Tab-separated table of C-alpha atoms and ligand atoms in Angstrom:
chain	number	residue	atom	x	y	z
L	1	UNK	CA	0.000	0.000	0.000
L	2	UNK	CA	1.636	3.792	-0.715
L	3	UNK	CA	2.040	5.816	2.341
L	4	UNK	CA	-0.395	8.379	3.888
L	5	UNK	CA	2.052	10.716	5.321
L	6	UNK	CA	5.637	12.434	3.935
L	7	UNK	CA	7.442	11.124	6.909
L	8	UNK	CA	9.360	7.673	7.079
L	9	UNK	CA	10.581	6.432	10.257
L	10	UNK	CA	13.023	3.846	10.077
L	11	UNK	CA	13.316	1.442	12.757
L	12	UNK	CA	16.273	1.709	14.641
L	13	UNK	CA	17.108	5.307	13.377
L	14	UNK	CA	16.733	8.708	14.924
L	15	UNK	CA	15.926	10.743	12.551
L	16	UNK	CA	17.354	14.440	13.168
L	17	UNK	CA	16.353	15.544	9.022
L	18	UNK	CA	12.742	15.774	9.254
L	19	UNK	CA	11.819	19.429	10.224
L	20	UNK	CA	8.220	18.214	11.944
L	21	UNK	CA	6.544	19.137	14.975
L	22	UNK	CA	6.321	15.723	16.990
L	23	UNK	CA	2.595	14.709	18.446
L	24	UNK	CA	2.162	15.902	21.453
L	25	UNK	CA	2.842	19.351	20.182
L	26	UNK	CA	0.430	19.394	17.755
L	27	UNK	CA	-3.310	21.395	18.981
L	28	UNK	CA	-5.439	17.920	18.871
L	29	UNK	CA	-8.028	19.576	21.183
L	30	UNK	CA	-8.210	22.947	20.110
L	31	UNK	CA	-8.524	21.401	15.994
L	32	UNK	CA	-11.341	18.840	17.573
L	33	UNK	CA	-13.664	21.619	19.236
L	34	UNK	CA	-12.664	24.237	15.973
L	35	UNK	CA	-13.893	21.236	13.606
L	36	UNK	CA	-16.626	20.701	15.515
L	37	UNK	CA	-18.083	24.297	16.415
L	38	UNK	CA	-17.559	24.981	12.042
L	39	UNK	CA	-19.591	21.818	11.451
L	40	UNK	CA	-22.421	22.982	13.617
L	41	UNK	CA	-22.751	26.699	13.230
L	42	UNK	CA	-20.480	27.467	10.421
L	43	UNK	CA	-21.463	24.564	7.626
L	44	UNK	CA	-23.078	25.942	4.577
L	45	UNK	CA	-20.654	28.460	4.210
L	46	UNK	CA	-17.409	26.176	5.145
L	47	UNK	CA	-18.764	23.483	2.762
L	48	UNK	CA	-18.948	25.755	-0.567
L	49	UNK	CA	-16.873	27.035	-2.878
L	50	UNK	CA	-15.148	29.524	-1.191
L	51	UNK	CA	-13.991	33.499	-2.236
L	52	UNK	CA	-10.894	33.662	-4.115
L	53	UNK	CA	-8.791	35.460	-2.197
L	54	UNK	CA	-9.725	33.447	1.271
L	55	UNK	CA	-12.952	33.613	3.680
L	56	UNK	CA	-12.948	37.617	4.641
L	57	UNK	CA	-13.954	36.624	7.906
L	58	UNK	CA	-10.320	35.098	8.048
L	59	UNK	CA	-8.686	37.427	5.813
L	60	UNK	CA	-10.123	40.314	8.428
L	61	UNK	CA	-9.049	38.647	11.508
L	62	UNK	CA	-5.337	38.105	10.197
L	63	UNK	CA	-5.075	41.576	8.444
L	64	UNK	CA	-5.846	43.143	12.323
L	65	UNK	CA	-3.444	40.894	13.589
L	66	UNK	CA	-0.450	42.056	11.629
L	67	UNK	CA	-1.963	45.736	11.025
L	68	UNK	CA	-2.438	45.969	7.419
L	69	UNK	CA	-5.229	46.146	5.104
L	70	UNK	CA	-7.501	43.210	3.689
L	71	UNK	CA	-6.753	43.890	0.448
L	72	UNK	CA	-2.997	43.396	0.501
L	73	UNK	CA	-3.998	39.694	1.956
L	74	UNK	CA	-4.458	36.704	1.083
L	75	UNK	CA	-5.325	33.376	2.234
L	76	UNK	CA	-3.104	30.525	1.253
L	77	UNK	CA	-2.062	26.640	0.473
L	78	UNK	CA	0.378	26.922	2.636
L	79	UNK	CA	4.077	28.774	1.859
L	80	UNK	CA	4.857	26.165	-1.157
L	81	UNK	CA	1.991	26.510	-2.689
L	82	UNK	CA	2.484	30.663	-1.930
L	83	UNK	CA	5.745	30.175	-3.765
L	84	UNK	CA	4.877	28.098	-6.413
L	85	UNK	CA	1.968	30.264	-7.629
L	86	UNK	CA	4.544	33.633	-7.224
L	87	UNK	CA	6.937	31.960	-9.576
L	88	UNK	CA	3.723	31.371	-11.912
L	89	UNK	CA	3.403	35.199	-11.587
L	90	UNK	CA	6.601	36.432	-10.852
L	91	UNK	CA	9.165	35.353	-13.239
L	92	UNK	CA	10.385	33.632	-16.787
L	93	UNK	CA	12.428	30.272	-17.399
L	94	UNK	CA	15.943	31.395	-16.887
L	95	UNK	CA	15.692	34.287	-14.652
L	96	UNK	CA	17.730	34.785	-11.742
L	97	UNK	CA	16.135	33.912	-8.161
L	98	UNK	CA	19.018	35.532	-5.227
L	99	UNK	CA	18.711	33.522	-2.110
L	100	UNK	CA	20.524	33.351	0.692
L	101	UNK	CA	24.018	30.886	1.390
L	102	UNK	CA	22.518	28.244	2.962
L	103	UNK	CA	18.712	28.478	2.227
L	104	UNK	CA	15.532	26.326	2.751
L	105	UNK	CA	16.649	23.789	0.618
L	106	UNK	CA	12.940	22.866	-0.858
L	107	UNK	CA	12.337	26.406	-2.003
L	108	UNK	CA	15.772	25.577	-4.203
L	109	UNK	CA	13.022	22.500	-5.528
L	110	UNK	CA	10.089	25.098	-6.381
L	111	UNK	CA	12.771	27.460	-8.232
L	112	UNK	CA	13.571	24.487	-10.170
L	113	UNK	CA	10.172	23.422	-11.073
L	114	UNK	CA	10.045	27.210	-13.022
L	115	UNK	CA	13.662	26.937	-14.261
L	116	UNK	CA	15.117	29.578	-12.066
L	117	UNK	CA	18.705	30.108	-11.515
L	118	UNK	CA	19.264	30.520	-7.564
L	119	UNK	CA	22.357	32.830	-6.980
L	120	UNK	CA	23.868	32.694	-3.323
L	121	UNK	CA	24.544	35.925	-1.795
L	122	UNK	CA	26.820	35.795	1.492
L	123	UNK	CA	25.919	36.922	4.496
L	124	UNK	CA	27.266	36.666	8.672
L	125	UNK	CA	25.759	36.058	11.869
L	126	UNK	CA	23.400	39.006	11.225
L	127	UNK	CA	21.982	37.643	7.740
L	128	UNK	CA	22.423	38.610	4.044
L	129	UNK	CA	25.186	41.221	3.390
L	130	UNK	CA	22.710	44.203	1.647
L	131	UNK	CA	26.172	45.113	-0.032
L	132	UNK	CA	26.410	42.171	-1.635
L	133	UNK	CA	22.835	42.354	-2.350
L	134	UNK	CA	23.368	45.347	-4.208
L	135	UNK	CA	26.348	44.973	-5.984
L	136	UNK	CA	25.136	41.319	-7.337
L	137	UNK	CA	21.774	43.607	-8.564
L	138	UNK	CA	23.409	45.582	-10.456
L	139	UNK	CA	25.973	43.524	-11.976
L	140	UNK	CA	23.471	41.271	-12.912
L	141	UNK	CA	21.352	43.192	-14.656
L	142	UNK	CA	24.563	44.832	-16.730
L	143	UNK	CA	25.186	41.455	-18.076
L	144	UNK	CA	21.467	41.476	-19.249
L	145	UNK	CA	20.137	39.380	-16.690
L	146	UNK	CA	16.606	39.393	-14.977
L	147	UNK	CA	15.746	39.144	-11.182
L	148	UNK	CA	12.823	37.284	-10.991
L	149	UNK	CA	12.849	38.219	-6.921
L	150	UNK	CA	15.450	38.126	-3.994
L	151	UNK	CA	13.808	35.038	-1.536
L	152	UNK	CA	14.770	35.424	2.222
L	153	UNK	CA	13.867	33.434	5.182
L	154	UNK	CA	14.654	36.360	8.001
L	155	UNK	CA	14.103	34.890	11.467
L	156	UNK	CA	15.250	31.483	12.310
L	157	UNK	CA	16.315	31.043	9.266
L	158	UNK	CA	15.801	27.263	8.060
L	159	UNK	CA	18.539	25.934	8.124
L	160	UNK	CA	21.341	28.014	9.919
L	161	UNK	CA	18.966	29.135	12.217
L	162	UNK	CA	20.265	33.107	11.600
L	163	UNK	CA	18.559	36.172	12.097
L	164	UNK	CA	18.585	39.091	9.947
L	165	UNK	CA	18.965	42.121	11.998
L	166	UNK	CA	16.783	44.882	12.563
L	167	UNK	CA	19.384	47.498	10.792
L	168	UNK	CA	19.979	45.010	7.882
L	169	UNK	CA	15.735	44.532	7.296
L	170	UNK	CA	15.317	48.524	7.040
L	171	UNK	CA	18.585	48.418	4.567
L	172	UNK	CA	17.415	45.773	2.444
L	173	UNK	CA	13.773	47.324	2.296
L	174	UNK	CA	15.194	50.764	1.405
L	175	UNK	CA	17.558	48.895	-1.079
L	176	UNK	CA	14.529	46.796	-2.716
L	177	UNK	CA	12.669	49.883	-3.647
L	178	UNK	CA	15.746	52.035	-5.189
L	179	UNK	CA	16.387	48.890	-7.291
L	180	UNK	CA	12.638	47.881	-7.431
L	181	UNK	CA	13.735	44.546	-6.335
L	182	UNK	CA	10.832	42.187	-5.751
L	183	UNK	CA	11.336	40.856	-1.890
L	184	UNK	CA	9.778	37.769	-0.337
L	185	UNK	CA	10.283	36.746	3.048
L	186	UNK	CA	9.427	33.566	4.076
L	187	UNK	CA	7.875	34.074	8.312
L	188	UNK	CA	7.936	30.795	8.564
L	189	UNK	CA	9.313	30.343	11.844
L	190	UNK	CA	8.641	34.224	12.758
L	191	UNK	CA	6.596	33.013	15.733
L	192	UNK	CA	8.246	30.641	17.481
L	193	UNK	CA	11.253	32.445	19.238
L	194	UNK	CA	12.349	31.236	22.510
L	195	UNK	CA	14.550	34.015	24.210
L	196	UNK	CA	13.254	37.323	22.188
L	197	UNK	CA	11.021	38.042	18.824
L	198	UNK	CA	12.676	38.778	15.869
L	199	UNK	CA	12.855	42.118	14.372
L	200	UNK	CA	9.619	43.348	12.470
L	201	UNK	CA	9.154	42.132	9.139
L	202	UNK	CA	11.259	43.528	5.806
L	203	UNK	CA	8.057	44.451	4.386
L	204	UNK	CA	7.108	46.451	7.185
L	205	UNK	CA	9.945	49.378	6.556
L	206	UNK	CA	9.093	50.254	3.410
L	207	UNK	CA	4.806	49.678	2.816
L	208	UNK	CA	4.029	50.022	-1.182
L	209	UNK	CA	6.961	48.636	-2.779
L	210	UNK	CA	7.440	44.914	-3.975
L	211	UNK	CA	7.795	43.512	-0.431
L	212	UNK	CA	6.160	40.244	0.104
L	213	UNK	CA	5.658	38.182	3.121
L	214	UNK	CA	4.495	34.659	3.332
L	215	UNK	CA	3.282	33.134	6.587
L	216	UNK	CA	2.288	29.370	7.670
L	217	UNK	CA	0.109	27.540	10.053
L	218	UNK	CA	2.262	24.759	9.151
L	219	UNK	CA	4.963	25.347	12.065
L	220	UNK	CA	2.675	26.866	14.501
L	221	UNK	CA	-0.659	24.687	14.196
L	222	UNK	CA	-0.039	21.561	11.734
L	223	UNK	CA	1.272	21.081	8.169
L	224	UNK	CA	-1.298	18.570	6.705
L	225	UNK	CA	-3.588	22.035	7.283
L	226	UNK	CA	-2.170	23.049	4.277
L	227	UNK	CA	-2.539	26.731	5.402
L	228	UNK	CA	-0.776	30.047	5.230
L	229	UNK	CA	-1.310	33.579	4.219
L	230	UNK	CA	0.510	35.806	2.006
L	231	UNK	CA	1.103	40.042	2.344
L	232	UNK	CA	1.650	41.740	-0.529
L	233	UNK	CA	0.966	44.951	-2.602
L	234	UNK	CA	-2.970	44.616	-3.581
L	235	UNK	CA	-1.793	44.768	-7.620
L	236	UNK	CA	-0.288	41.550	-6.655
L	237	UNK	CA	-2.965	39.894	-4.557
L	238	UNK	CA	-5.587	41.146	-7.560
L	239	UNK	CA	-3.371	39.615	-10.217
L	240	UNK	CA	-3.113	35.934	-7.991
L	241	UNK	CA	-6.760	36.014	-6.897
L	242	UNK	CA	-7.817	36.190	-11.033
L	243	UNK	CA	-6.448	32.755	-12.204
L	244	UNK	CA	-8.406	30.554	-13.524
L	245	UNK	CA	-7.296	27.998	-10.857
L	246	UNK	CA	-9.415	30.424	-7.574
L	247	UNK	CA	-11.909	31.218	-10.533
L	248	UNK	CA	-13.091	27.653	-11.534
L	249	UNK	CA	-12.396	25.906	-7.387
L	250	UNK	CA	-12.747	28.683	-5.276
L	251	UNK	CA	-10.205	30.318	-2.311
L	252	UNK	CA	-7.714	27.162	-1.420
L	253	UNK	CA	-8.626	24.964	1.233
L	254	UNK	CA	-11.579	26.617	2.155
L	255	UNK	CA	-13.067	24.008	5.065
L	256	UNK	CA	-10.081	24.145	6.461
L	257	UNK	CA	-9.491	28.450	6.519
L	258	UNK	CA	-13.200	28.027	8.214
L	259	UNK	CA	-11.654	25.497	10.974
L	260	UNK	CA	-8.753	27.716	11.826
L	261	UNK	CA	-10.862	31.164	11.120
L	262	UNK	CA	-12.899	28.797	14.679
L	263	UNK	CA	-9.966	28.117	16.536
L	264	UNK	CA	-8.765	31.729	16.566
L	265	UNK	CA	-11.841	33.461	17.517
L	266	UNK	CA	-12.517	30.880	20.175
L	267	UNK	CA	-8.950	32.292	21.607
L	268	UNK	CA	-7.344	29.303	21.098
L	269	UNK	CA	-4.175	29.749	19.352
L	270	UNK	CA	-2.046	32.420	21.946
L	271	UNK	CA	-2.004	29.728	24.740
L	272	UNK	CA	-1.394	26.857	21.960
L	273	UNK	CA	1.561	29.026	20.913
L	274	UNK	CA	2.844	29.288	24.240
L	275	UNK	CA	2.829	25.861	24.751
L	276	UNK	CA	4.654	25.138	21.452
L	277	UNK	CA	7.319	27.571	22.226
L	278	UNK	CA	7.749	26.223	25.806
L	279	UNK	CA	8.186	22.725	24.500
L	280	UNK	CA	10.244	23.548	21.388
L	281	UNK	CA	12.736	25.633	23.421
L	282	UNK	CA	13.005	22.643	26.336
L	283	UNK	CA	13.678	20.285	22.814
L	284	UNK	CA	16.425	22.756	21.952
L	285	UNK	CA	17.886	23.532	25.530
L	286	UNK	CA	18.248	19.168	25.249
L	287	UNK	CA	19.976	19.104	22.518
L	288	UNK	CA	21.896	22.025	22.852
L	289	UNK	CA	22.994	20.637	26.350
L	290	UNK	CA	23.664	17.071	24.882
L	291	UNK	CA	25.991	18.468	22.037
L	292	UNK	CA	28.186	20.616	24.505
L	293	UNK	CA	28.757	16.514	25.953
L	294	UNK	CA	29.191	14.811	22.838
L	295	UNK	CA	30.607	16.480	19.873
L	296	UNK	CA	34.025	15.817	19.122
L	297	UNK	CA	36.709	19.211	19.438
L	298	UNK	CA	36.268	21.119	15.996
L	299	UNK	CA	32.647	21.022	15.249
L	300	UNK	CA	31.157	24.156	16.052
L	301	UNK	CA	27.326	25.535	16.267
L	302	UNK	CA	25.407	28.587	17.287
L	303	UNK	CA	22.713	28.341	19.911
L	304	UNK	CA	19.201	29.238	17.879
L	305	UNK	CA	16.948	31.743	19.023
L	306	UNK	CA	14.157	30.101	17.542
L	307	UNK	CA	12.580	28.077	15.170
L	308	UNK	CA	13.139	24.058	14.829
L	309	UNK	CA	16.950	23.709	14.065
L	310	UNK	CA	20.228	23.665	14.647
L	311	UNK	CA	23.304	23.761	12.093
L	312	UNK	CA	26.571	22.070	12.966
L	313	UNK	CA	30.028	23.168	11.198
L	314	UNK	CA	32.671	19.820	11.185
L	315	UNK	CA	36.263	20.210	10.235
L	316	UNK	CA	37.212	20.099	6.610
L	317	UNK	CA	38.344	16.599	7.495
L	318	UNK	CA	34.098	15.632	7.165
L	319	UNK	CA	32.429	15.084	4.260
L	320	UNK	CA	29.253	15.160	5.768
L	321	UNK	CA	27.742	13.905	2.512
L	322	UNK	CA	30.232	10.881	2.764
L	323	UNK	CA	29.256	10.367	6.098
L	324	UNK	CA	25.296	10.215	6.491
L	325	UNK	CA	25.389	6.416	4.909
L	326	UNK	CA	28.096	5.596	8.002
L	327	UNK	CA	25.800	7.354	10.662
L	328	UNK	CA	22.554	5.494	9.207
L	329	UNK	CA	24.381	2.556	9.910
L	330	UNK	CA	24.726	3.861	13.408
L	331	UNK	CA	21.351	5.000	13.957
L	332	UNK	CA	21.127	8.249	13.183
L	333	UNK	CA	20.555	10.568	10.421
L	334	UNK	CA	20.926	14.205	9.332
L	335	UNK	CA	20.215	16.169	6.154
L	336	UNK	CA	24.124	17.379	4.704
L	337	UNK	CA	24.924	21.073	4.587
L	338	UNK	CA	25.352	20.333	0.762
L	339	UNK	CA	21.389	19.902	0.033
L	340	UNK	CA	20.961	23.604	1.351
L	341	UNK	CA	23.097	25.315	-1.245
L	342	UNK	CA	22.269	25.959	-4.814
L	343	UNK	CA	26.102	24.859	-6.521
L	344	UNK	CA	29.245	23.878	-4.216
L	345	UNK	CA	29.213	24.288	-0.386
L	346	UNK	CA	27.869	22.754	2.917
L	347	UNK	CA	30.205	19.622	2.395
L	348	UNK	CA	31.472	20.515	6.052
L	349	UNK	CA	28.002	21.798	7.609
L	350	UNK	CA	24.927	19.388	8.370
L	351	UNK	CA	21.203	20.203	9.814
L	352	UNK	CA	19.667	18.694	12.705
L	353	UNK	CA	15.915	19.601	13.662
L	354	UNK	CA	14.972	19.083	16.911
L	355	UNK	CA	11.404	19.616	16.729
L	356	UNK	CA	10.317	15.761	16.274
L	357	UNK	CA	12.688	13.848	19.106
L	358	UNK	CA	11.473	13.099	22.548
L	359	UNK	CA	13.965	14.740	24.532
L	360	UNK	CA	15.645	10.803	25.264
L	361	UNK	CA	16.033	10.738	21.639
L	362	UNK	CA	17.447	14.286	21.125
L	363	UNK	CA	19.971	12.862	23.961
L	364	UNK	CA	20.758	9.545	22.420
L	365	UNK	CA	21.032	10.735	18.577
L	366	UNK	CA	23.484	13.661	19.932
L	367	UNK	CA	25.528	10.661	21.586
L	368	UNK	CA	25.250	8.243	18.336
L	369	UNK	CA	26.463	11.694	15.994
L	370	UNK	CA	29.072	12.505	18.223
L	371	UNK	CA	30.925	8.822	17.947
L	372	UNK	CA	30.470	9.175	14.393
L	373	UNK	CA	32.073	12.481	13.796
L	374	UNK	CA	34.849	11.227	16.146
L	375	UNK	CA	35.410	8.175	14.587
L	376	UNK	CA	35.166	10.235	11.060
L	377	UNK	CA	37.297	12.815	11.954
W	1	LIG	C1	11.568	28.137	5.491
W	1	LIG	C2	10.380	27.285	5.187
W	1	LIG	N1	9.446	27.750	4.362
W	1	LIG	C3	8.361	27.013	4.050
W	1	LIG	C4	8.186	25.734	4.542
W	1	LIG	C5	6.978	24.946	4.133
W	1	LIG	O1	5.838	25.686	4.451
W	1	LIG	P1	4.385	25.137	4.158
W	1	LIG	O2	4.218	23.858	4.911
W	1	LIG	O3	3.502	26.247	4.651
W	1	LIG	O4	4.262	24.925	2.691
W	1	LIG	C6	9.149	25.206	5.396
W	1	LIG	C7	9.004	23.833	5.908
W	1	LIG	O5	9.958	23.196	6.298
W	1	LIG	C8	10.269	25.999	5.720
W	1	LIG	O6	11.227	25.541	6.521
């Protein structure tokens, strides 16, 4: 029989590559009594065809919660299906994407679907460098070339886990609209921070230019929702809401905008969110802990502020692409620093989310990797 669910797990294997919430952090309760209350009160209209650009009930709600107006919103499949349909819009076979060096290594999959070519811009502890950003602009677009968009994933970033600062945001927003630069940044993480929240958003220093902001319900509620939102100028949202795809099946996952639309207005989702954060940063305080035990001298990391992950740096001694078939053996696996780059790099770097492992798990894995990289190394 196929599979009903993305997620493998192999027995014998702890699996540190799958960026997932794990079970018990998932809202069961508040979904059951959202579900329910939409099914009584809320069902002819949750059980239609729904308005293109999302139920304005939802699309109201969200657009007071991050204090902008309905019509630069829009309710959607989630952030892959955000990007995919902005690529649809956005750009040509053989255009230019920028991203950042290392990036979410399945937006690098989307890109390819459209026949982008991702360029890596540098950056340090404090994100993208908005010099590099500026000079790579322009020379680009001497040679002839065209910038479909610059794609950013601000706070937490998937995979390093960095931050772009406050200072760097307003830069990079001021920068977008000299150049009229097309911006998206991907929130996806934006919300769970477990020290301080991250800076505002890029598109929040410089309202009316080509700023674009994607958020998900995937990381802070559930992925199978298949939920998010997207912010963006309301020539944009117009120009996404009139396909033929919204015109002949109606806003995207409308039953299940109706079901969250519930579970927010019955004040459910602050005290879910709490939760999450407490018991994602107790996940990361475990792992964090258990590393400072294990790893072998040489591999290095960065304690993350938030989100679901955190990014180890090995000696040039590791190929960490070389190695993942030698720590499978052991019983435990990793996604390479190599999958998160668009041409050569990340052969020394290697992702491990701790958002799925009990905390015995995050303990034992960090114990299994470290005898690995020690025997490796
Ligand atoms: C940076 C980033 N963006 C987007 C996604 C996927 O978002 P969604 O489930 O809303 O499509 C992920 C999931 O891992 C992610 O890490």
């Amino acid at each position: 029989m196929l599979p009903d669910i993305q997620f493998v797990q192999r027995p014998g294997v702890i699996e540190f590559g799958w960026g997932h919430l794990a079970a018990e952090l998932l809202p069961h309760t508040e979904l059951l009594r959202a579900a329910t209350w939409t099914l009584t009160n809320d069902a002819p209209a949750a059980l239609t065809y729904g308005y293109a650009q999302g139920p304005g009930r939802l699309i109201a709600l969200l657009a007071e919660r991050i204090a902008i107006a309905e019509h630069e919103l829009m309710i959607t499949g989630g952030t892959s299906q955000a990007l995919d349909m902005l690529c649809k819009h956005l750009s040509q076979p053989g255009d230019v994407v920028l991203v950042e060096a290392p990036t979410y290594h399945l937006a690098l999959r989307i890109f390819r679907d459209y026949k982008l070519r991702p360029v890596m811009l540098p950056g340090d502890q404090q994100g993208v460098h908005v010099t590099a950003v500026a000079t790579l602009v322009r020379l680009l677009r001497q040679r002839g070339e065209r910038i479909a968009f610059l794609y950013l994933v601000p706070s937490f970033r998937n995979p390093s886990g960095v931050t772009l600062s406050a200072e760097r945001r307003a830069e990079l927003a001021r920068l977008a609209t000299a150049l009229e630069l097309t911006v998206i940044e991907d929130e996806a993480y934006a919300e769970l921070w477990y020290d301080l929240p991250p800076p505002p958003p890029i598109a929040s220093f410089a309202p009316g230019s080509m700023l674009i902001r994607l958020g998900s319900f995937a990381k802070v509620l559930a992925p199978g929702l298949r939920l998010g939102w997207m912010q963006a100028p309301s020539s944009l949202i117009q120009r996404c809401v009139s396909s033929g795809m919204l015109d002949s099946g109606g806003g995207v996952n409308h039953f299940t905008a109706h079901v969250v639309l519930a579970l927010l207005r019955a004040g459910d989702f602050e005290p879910h969110l709490l939760r999450l954060r407490n018991g994602l940063r107790a996940r990361r305080d475990t792992l964090l802990a258990a590393l400072a035990r294990t790893m072998p001298r040489g591999v290095t990391w960065r304690p993350p502020l938030g989100g679901f992950f955190v990014w180890l740096r090995t000696p040039p001694t590791i190929d960490t692409t070389a190695l993942l078939p030698i720590a499978e053996a052991a019983g435990v696996s990793y996604i390479p620093g190599e999958r998160f780059y668009a041409g050569s790099g990340g052969r020394h770097e290697l992702r491990l989310a701790f958002s799925l492992l009990s905390e015995a798990d995050l303990i034992e894995g960090a114990r299994r990797l470290g005898k690995v990289l020690r025997e490796a190394g």
